[in-house]
Coordinates of C-alpha atoms in Angstrom, one line a residue:
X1 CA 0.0 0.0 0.0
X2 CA 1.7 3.1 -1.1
X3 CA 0.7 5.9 1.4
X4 CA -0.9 9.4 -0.2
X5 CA -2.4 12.7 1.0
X6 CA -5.7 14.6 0.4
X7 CA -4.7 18.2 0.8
X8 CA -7.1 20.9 1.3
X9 CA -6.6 24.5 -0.1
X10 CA -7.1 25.6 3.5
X11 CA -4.1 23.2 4.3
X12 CA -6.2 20.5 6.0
X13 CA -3.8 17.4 5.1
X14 CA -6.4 13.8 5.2
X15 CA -4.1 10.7 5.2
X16 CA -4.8 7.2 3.2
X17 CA -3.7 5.3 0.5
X18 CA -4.0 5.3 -3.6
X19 CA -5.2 3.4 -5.8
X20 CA -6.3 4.0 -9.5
X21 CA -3.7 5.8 -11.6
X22 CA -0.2 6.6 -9.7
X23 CA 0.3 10.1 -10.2
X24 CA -1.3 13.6 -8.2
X25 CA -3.8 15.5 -9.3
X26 CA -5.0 18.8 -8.6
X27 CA -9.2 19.8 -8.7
X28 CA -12.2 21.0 -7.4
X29 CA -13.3 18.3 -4.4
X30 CA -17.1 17.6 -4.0
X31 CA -18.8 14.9 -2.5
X32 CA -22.1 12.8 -4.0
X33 CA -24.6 10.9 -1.4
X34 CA -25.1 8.1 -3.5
X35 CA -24.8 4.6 -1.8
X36 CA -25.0 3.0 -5.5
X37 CA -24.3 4.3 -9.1
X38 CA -20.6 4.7 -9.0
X39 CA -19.9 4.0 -12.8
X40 CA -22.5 6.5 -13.5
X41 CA -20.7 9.1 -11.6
X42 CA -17.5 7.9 -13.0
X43 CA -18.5 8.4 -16.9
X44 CA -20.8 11.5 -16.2
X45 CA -19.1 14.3 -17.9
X46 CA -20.7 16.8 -15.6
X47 CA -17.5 15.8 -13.0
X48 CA -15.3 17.7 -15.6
X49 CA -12.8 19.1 -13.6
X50 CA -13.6 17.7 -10.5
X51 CA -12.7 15.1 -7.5
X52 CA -15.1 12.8 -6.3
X53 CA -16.0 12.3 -2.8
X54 CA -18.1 9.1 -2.3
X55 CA -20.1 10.0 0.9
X56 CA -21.2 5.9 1.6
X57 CA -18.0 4.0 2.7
X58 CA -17.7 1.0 0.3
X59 CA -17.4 1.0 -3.8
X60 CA -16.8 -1.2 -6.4
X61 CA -18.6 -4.2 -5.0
X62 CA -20.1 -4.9 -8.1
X63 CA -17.2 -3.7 -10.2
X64 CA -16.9 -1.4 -13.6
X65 CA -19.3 -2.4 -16.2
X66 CA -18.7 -1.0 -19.6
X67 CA -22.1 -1.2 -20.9
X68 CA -23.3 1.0 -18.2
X69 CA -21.2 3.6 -18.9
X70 CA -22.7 7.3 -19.5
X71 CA -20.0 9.1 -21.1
X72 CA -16.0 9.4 -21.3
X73 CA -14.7 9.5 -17.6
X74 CA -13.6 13.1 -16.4
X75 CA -13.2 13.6 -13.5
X76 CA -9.8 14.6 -11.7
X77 CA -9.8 12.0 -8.7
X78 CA -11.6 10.3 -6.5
X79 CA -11.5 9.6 -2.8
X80 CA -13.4 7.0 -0.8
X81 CA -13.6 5.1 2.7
X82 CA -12.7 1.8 1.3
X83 CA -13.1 0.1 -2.2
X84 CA -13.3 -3.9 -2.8
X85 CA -10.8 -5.7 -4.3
X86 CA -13.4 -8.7 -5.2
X87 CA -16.3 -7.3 -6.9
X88 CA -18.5 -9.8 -7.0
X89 CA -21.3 -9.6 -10.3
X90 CA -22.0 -11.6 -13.6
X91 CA -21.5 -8.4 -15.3
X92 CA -18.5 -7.3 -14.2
X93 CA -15.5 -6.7 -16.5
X94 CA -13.2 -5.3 -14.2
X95 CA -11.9 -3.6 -10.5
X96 CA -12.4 -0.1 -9.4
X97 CA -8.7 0.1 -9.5
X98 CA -8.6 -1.2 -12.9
X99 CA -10.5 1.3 -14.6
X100 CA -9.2 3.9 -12.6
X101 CA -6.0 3.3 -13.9
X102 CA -6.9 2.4 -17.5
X103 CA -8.7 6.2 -17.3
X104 CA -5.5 7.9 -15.3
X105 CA -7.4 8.8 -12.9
X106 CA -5.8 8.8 -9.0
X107 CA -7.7 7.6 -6.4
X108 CA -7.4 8.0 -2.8
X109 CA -8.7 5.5 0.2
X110 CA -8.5 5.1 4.0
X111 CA -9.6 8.6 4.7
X112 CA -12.3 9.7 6.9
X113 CA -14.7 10.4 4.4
X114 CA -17.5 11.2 6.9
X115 CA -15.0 14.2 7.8
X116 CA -14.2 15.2 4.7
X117 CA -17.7 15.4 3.8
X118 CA -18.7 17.5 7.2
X119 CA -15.8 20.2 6.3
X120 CA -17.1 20.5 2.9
X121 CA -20.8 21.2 4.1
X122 CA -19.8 24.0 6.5
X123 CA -17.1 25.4 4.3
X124 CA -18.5 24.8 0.6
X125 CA -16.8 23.1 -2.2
X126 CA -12.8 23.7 -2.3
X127 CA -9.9 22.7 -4.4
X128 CA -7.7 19.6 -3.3
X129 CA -4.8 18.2 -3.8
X130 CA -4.0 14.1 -4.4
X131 CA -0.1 13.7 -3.5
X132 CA 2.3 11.9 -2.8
X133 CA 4.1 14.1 -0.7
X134 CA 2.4 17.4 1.2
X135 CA 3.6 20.7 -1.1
X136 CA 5.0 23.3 1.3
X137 CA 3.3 25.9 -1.2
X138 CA -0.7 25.5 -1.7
X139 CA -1.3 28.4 -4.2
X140 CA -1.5 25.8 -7.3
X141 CA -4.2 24.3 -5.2
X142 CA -5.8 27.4 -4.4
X143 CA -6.0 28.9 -7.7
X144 CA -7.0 25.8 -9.7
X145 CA -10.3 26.9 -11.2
X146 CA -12.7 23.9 -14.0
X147 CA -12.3 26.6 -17.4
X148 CA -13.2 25.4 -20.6
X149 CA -15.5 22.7 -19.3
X150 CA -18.6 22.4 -22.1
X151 CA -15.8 22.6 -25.1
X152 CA -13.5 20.0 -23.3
X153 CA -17.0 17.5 -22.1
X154 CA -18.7 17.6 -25.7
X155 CA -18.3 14.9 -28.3
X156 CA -16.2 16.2 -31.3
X157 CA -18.3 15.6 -34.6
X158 CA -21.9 14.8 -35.2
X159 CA -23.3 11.1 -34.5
X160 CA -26.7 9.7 -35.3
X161 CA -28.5 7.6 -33.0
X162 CA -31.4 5.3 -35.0
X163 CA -35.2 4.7 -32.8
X164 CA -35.9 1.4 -31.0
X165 CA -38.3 -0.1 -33.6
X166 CA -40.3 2.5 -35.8
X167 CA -39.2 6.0 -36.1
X168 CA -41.6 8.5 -35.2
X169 CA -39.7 11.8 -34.6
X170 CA -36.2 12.9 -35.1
X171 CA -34.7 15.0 -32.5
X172 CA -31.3 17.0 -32.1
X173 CA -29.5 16.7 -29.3
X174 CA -26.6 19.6 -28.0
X175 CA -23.9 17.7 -26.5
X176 CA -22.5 20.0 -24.1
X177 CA -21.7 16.9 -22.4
X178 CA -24.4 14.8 -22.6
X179 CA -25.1 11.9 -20.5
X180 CA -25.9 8.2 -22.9
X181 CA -29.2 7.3 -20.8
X182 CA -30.7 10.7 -22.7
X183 CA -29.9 8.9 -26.0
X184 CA -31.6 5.9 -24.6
X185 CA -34.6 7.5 -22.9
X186 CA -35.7 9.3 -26.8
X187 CA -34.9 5.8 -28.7
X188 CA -37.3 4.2 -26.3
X189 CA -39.9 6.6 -27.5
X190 CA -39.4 6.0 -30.9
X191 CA -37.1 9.1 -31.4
X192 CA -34.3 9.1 -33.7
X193 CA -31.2 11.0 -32.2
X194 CA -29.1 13.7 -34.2
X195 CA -26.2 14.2 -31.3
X196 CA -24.2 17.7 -32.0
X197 CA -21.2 19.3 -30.4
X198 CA -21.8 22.3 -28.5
X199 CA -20.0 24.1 -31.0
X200 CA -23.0 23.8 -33.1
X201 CA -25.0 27.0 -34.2
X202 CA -28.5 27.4 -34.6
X203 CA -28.7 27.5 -38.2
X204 CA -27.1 24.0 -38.3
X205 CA -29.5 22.7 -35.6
X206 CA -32.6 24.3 -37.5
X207 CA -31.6 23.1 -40.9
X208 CA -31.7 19.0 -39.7
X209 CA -35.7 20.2 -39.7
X210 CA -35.6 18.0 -35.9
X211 CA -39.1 17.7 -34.3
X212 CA -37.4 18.6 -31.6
X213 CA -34.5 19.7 -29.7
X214 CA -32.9 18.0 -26.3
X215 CA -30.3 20.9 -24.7
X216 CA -28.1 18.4 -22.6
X217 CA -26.3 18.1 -19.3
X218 CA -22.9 19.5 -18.7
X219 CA -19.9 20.6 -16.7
X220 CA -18.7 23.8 -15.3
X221 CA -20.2 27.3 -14.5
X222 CA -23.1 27.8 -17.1
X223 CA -22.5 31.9 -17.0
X224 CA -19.3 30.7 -19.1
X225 CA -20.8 29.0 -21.9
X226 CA -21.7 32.6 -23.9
X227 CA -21.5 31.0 -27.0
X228 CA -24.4 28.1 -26.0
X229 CA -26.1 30.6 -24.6
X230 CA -26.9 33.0 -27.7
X231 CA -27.4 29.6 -30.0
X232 CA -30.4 28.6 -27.3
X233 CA -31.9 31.8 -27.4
X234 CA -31.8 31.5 -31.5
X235 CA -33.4 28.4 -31.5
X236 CA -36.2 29.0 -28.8
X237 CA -39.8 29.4 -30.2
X238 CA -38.5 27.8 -33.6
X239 CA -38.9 23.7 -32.4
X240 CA -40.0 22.2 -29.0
X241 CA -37.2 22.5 -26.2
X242 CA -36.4 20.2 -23.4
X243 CA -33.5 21.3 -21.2
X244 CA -31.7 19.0 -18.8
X245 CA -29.3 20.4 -15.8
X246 CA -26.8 22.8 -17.8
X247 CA -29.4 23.0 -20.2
X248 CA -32.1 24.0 -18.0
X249 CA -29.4 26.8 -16.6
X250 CA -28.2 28.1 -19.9
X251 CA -32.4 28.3 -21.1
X252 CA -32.7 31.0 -18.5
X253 CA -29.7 32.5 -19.2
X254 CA -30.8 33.2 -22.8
X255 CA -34.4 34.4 -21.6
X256 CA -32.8 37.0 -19.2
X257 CA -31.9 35.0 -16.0
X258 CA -29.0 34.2 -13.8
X259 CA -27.4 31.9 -12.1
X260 CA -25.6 31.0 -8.6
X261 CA -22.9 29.0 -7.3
X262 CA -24.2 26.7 -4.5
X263 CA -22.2 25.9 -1.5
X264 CA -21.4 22.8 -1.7
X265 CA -24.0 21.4 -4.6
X266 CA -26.6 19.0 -5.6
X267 CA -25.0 15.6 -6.2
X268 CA -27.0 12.3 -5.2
X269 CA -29.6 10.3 -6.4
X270 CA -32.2 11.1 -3.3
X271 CA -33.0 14.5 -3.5
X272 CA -36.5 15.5 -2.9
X273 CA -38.0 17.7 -6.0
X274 CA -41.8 19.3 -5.7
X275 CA -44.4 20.1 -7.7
X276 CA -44.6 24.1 -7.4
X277 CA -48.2 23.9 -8.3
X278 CA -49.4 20.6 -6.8
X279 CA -49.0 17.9 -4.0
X280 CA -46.6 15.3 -5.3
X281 CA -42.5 15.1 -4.4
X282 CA -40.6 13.1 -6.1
X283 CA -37.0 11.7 -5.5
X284 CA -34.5 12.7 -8.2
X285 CA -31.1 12.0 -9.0
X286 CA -28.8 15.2 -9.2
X287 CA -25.1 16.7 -10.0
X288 CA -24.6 20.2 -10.2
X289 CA -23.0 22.8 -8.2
X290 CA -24.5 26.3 -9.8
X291 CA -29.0 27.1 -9.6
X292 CA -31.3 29.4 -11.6
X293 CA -31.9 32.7 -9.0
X294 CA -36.0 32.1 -9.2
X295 CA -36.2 35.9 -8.7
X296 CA -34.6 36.7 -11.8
X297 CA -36.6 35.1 -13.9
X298 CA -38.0 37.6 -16.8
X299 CA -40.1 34.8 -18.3
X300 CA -41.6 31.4 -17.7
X301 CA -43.3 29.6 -15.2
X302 CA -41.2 27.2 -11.7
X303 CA -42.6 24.3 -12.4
X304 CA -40.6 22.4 -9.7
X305 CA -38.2 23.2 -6.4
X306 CA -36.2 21.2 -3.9
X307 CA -38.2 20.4 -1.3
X308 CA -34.8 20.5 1.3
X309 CA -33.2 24.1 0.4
X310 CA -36.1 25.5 -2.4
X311 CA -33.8 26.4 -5.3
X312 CA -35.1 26.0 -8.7
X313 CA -35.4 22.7 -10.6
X314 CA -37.9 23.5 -13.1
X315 CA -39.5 26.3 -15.3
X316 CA -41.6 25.8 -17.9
X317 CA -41.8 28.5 -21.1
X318 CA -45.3 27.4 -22.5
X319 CA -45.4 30.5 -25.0
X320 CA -42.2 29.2 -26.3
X321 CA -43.0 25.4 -26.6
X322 CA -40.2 24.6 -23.9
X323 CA -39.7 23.4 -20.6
X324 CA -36.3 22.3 -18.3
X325 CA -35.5 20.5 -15.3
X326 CA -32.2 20.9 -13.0
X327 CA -32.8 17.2 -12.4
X328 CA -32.1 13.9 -14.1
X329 CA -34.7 12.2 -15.9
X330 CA -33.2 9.5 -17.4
X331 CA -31.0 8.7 -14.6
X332 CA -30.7 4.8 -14.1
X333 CA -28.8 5.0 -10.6
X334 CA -32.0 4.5 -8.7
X335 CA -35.4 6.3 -9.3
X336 CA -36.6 6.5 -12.2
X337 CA -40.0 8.9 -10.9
X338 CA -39.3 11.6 -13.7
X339 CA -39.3 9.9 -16.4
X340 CA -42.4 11.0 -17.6
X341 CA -40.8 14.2 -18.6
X342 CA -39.6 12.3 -21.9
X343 CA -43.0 11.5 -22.8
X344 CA -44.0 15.4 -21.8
X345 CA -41.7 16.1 -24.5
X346 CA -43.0 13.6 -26.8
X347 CA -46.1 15.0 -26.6
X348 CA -45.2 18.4 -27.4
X349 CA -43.4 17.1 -30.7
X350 CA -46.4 15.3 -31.5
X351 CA -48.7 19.1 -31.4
X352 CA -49.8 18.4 -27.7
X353 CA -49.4 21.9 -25.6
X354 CA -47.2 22.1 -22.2

């Protein structure tokens, strides 16, 4: 066991051990409450930038599993209470450690995660450090900052994606770093996918002629993404819009809004989302560190908030044939309540109003 150090940026120094890839790494620590649904986390592109703190203290009991992955693995590092060295699952293709290595990404265990977790919570989200030895100076660590994070998440060219059985809509999806289960929610439904970089401009998007338009999930603080944010504002009115975390921020950007950094984040697949006009809650999976400021909203309609802190998770924008969520939909880590917000969209393709 080679030893290793977490470093805060406030100089906090956590001792344990690595695994994974055998080299330090430098980002922006958060932690995520979920007890299952590590791959996901692994291969979600919205951890650009980032190291993961696994709140629950064992992962990788049931290994990596390739066809469960949501997108190409980003984040920075990852730190947990312990990880099993014996996996035990049919599908498994390989350790934890395996795939943290194959990806070059260091990994950190042994450390009091509960802790870690606790400092975060009172202090907000800070930058870390994974080393091998403690640096005498932290302003690298202090000054690291996730730039370029939609350009560096989306895909590079333009991919196709044909409908489970017959085709009955064709719909374009921004990649600004889009998670696969999205794909997979619209073939379902009969949808056949047109996946585009974020690079993409509204002239391109409007002349595939899409029934509709899917704004993805994504990485890094949506105020940044300028170009994305012009494109949407292009595009909305023109085709029906569903927006999904970044895209739901970057929507009311383009309408007028703004957005917030949040202490220490959304990230989990338990937190509690409410109707803003009726009595059901429902339990959503999440991963995002910035909100939509409700009271700057110039147009549209909450539609949903967190039942624990009551930020924003929804607006819809009926007089422009769109709606968004800061949740995940077509998360597969554990609930799967909001998945009728697929065939809400469906149904607006189809003529139907919001």
């Amino acid at each position: 066991m080679e030893k290793a150090y977490l470093v805060l940026q406030d100089g906090q120094v956590f001792e344990g051990f690595r695994f994974g890839a055998a080299r330090d790494a430098v980002g922006e620590l958060v932690f995520t409450t979920g007890m299952c649904g590590y791959i996901e986390t692994l291969t979600d592109p919205s951890y650009y930038g980032q190291i993961v703190l696994q709140t629950y203290p064992l992962m990788g009991n049931y290994g990596v599993i390739p066809a469960d992955f949501e997108g190409k693995c980003s984040v920075r590092g990852y730190v947990v209470r312990e990880w099993c060295e014996a996996p035990s699952n049919f599908r498994c293709e390989m350790t934890l450690d395996e795939f943290l290595r194959q990806q070059d990404v260091p990994g950190l265990y042994g450390v009091d995660t509960r802790e870690l977790t606790r400092i975060i919570r009172e202090h907000g989200v800070m930058n870390a450090s994974i080393c091998s030895q403690i640096p005498a100076d932290l302003t690298p660590v202090r000054q690291y900052a996730v730039t370029d994070a939609v350009r560096s998440a989306t895909c590079t060219q333009a991919s196709v994606h044909p409908a489970e059985g017959e085709k009955k809509f064709s719909v374009t999806l921004l990649d600004y770093g889009a998670k696969r289960n999205i794909v997979r929610e619209l073939q379902k439904r009969g949808c056949e996918v047109t996946v585009l970089p974020a690079s993409a401009t509204a002239e391109e998007v409007l002349a595939g002629d899409p029934d509709g338009v899917m704004l993805s999930n994504g990485p890094g603080d949506p105020a940044e993404a300028v170009f994305q944010i012009g494109e949407i504002r292009k595009l909305l009115g023109k085709k029906p819009v569903f927006g999904i975390c970044l895209g739901h921020q970057l929507t009311a950007l383009a309408l007028g809004g703004t957005t917030y950094k949040l202490k220490y984040g959304h990230r989990g697949v338990n937190q509690p989302v409410r109707e803003a006009d009726g009595p059901r809650t429902y339990i959503t999976s999440q991963n995002h560190g910035y909100a939509v400021d409700s009271d700057s909203l110039k147009q549209g309609k909450i539609s949903f908030v967190n039942a624990n802190d009551g930020t924003c998770e929804g607006i819809d924008y009926p007089e422009l044939n769109a709606f968004t969520v800061q949740f995940h939909p077509e998360a597969c880590t554990g609930p799967k309540d909001t998945g009728f917000l697929f065939d809400r969209f469906v149904d607006m393709m189809k003529g139907g109003a919001l």
